[in-house]
Each structure stands twice: as C-alpha cells, then as structure tokens.
Amino acid sequence: MKSERIDIDILINNAGAGGLGLMTELDIQKEMEYLQLNMISLTYLTRLIADDMVKRKQGKILNVASTAAFQPTPRMSMYGASKSYVLFFTEAIAEELKGTGVQASVLCPPSTKTPLTQGLASTRTKIFIKNLIEPQAVAKCGFEGLMKNKTVIIPGFKNKLMAKSVGLLPRKWVTIYTRKLIEQKV
C-alpha cells in the first residue's frame, strides 16, 4: 500500500467471528481475539486506508456488520456488541467524511451461509441452519448499496423492517425475543 505506492479505491472490511453461548461460559481468550478482529483490526484498516483516500479526494469504504448490530444479542453478546460498534463507527465516519470525496457504508446482513454459520450449525440452532441468505446475494446487495452511496445497507425487506422496528419496542422485549430466537432449535 504505502510502501508499494498502491492506491486503494475501495476497501471492504469483511471479517467477523464470534462464539455462541453464555458470556460466562465462552473461552475469553478466543472472544478477545474475535473482538480484536471485529473492531480493532477493522478500525485500524479503515483509518489507514481512509487517510490516503482523503488525500486523493476519492474512495469508498464498505464495513461489514450484521443485523445483530441493531439489538442486544444474548448468547452472542460479544459478537453482537462488536457488530454494533461497526455499525455506529461507520455511520459516524460517513458523516465525518462528507465533502472529502470518500464514502463510508456499512453492510448489515442476516445469517448468511459462511464458515461462521457453518461452524455454529452443529449447535442445531435454527437461525444458523434455516433461511440462510446466500453470500452472493449479500455481496450483490452490498456492492449495489455502496455504488448508490447508501450509508446503511440491509439485504432483504424483512431484515430492513426488523432493523427499523427494534427501536419502536421496549428494549427488554427485544432482548428477550432475540434470546428466544437465538436459542430456538430445529
């Protein structure tokens, strides 16, 4: 990049990991590594690449969060919280970057057929087995949203509705519902 004099026009931060289970029962060292990946590495890369983009007055950044970013996620508390960070961080820098020629967007997909959900499928948890969205559909939606300069990109009408409605309900209800959803088995 800087040492090789490579100009990056589009940065896509698409890495994420997290455990499923009660916070007190998960391997804390593994969870800290996941938080490092989900938040710190993403922030570092965004800052590093955005600096060059701003100097060149052009560029696009797409950070990948999750629909888990919109509400507390019991049994995936650290993962969900880290994806909330990605959502809020990206919305904030999108505003900061206005007028610089650099655009920041955040993609918030639902459960998608990825190594993360494949690994969690062994838990027989319904949201990691049924109705998973294909990665190609997520990528297409993300790319199209990025090209349209959307700040928050959510694939699928049902997922957009869910993300918008979370703020209308009491947080306690949302948290209880989310836990039941995450605990539901097939």
Coordinates of C-alpha atoms in Angstrom, one line a residue:
M1 CA 0.0 0.0 0.0
K2 CA 2.0 3.0 1.2
S3 CA 5.4 1.3 0.7
E4 CA 4.4 -0.2 -2.7
R5 CA 2.6 3.0 -3.7
I6 CA -0.7 1.2 -4.3
D7 CA -3.8 3.3 -4.4
I8 CA -6.9 1.6 -3.0
D9 CA -10.1 2.8 -4.4
I10 CA -12.5 0.5 -2.5
L11 CA -11.8 -1.0 0.9
I12 CA -14.1 -3.9 2.0
N13 CA -13.7 -4.9 5.7
N14 CA -15.4 -8.2 5.7
A15 CA -14.2 -10.2 8.6
G16 CA -16.1 -11.4 11.6
A17 CA -16.1 -14.1 14.2
G18 CA -17.8 -14.8 17.5
G19 CA -18.9 -17.5 19.8
L20 CA -22.3 -18.8 20.7
G21 CA -23.1 -19.4 24.3
L22 CA -23.4 -17.7 27.6
M23 CA -20.8 -15.0 28.1
T24 CA -19.5 -16.6 31.3
E25 CA -19.0 -20.0 29.5
L26 CA -17.2 -18.8 26.4
D27 CA -13.4 -19.1 26.0
I28 CA -12.5 -15.5 27.0
Q29 CA -9.1 -15.6 25.1
K30 CA -10.9 -16.6 21.9
E31 CA -13.6 -14.0 22.4
M32 CA -10.9 -11.3 22.8
E33 CA -9.3 -12.4 19.5
Y34 CA -12.7 -12.1 17.9
L35 CA -13.2 -8.6 19.3
Q36 CA -9.7 -7.6 18.1
L37 CA -10.7 -8.8 14.6
N38 CA -14.3 -7.4 14.6
M39 CA -13.4 -4.0 15.9
I40 CA -9.8 -3.1 16.3
S41 CA -8.4 -4.5 13.1
L42 CA -11.4 -3.1 11.1
T43 CA -10.8 0.4 12.7
Y44 CA -7.1 0.3 12.0
L45 CA -7.5 -0.7 8.4
T46 CA -10.3 1.9 7.9
R47 CA -8.2 4.6 9.3
L48 CA -5.0 3.6 7.4
I49 CA -6.8 3.4 4.0
A50 CA -9.1 6.4 4.6
D51 CA -6.2 8.7 5.2
D52 CA -4.9 8.0 1.7
M53 CA -8.4 8.2 0.1
V54 CA -9.0 11.6 1.7
K55 CA -5.7 12.9 0.3
R56 CA -6.7 11.7 -3.1
K57 CA -10.3 13.0 -2.6
Q58 CA -11.8 9.7 -3.7
G59 CA -12.6 6.3 -2.4
K60 CA -15.2 4.0 -0.9
I61 CA -15.2 2.0 2.3
L62 CA -17.6 -0.9 3.0
N63 CA -17.5 -2.3 6.5
V64 CA -19.5 -5.4 7.2
A65 CA -21.5 -5.6 10.4
S66 CA -24.7 -7.8 10.8
T67 CA -28.3 -7.5 11.6
A68 CA -27.2 -8.5 15.1
A69 CA -25.9 -4.9 15.4
F70 CA -29.4 -3.5 15.9
Q71 CA -30.3 -5.1 19.2
P72 CA -28.7 -6.8 22.2
T73 CA -28.0 -10.5 21.3
P74 CA -28.0 -12.8 24.4
R75 CA -25.9 -15.9 23.8
M76 CA -23.9 -13.9 21.3
S77 CA -23.4 -10.9 23.4
M78 CA -19.8 -10.0 22.5
Y79 CA -20.3 -10.7 18.7
G80 CA -23.5 -8.6 18.6
A81 CA -21.9 -5.8 20.6
S82 CA -18.8 -5.8 18.3
K83 CA -21.1 -5.5 15.2
S84 CA -23.0 -2.6 16.9
Y85 CA -19.6 -0.9 17.1
V86 CA -19.0 -1.5 13.4
L87 CA -22.5 0.0 12.6
F88 CA -22.1 3.1 14.8
F89 CA -18.4 3.6 13.8
T90 CA -19.2 3.5 10.1
E91 CA -22.3 5.8 10.4
A92 CA -20.1 8.3 12.4
I93 CA -17.2 8.3 9.9
A94 CA -19.7 8.5 6.9
E95 CA -20.8 11.8 8.4
E96 CA -17.2 12.9 9.1
L97 CA -16.1 12.1 5.5
K98 CA -18.8 14.2 3.8
G99 CA -17.3 16.6 1.4
T100 CA -14.0 14.7 1.2
G101 CA -14.8 12.6 -1.8
V102 CA -14.7 9.5 0.4
Q103 CA -17.8 7.5 1.2
A104 CA -18.3 5.0 4.0
S105 CA -21.0 2.4 4.1
V106 CA -21.9 -0.5 6.4
L107 CA -23.5 -3.7 5.2
C108 CA -25.7 -5.5 7.8
P109 CA -26.6 -8.9 6.5
P110 CA -28.7 -11.5 8.4
S111 CA -27.5 -15.1 8.9
T112 CA -25.5 -15.9 5.8
K113 CA -24.0 -19.2 4.5
T114 CA -20.4 -18.6 5.7
P115 CA -17.8 -20.5 7.7
L116 CA -19.1 -18.8 10.8
T117 CA -22.7 -20.1 10.4
Q118 CA -21.4 -23.5 9.2
G119 CA -19.4 -23.8 12.4
L120 CA -22.5 -22.8 14.5
A121 CA -24.8 -25.2 12.7
S122 CA -23.6 -28.1 14.9
T123 CA -25.5 -26.4 17.8
R124 CA -28.7 -27.2 15.9
T125 CA -29.8 -23.5 16.3
K126 CA -32.4 -22.6 13.8
I127 CA -31.0 -19.2 12.8
F128 CA -27.7 -20.8 11.7
I129 CA -29.4 -23.6 9.7
K130 CA -32.7 -22.4 8.1
N131 CA -33.3 -19.5 5.8
L132 CA -29.7 -18.5 5.4
I133 CA -29.0 -16.0 2.7
E134 CA -26.5 -16.8 0.0
P135 CA -23.2 -15.0 0.2
Q136 CA -23.6 -13.9 -3.5
A137 CA -26.8 -12.2 -2.7
V138 CA -25.2 -10.3 0.3
A139 CA -22.2 -9.3 -1.9
K140 CA -24.5 -8.0 -4.7
C141 CA -26.6 -6.0 -2.3
G142 CA -23.6 -4.6 -0.6
F143 CA -21.9 -3.6 -3.9
E144 CA -25.1 -2.0 -5.2
G145 CA -25.7 -0.1 -2.0
L146 CA -22.1 1.1 -2.0
M147 CA -22.4 2.3 -5.6
K148 CA -25.6 4.1 -4.7
N149 CA -23.8 5.8 -1.8
K150 CA -26.1 4.3 0.9
T151 CA -24.7 4.6 4.4
V152 CA -26.6 1.6 5.9
I153 CA -27.2 -1.4 3.6
I154 CA -29.5 -4.2 4.8
P155 CA -30.3 -7.1 2.4
G156 CA -34.0 -8.1 2.2
F157 CA -37.2 -6.3 3.1
K158 CA -37.9 -8.4 6.2
N159 CA -34.5 -7.6 7.6
K160 CA -34.8 -3.9 6.9
L161 CA -38.2 -4.0 8.7
M162 CA -36.7 -5.8 11.6
A163 CA -33.8 -3.4 12.0
K164 CA -36.2 -0.4 11.8
S165 CA -38.8 -1.8 14.2
V166 CA -36.3 -2.6 17.0
G167 CA -36.2 1.0 18.1
L168 CA -40.0 1.1 18.5
L169 CA -40.3 -1.7 21.1
P170 CA -39.2 -1.7 24.7
R171 CA -35.5 -2.8 24.8
K172 CA -36.3 -5.6 27.4
W173 CA -38.8 -7.2 25.0
V174 CA -36.4 -7.0 22.1
T175 CA -33.6 -8.6 24.2
I176 CA -36.0 -11.4 25.4
Y177 CA -37.2 -12.1 21.8
T178 CA -33.7 -12.1 20.5
R179 CA -32.6 -14.6 23.1
K180 CA -35.5 -16.9 22.2
L181 CA -34.7 -16.6 18.5
I182 CA -31.0 -17.4 19.1
E183 CA -31.9 -20.4 21.4
Q184 CA -34.6 -21.9 19.0
K185 CA -33.5 -25.3 17.8
V186 CA -34.5 -27.2 14.7

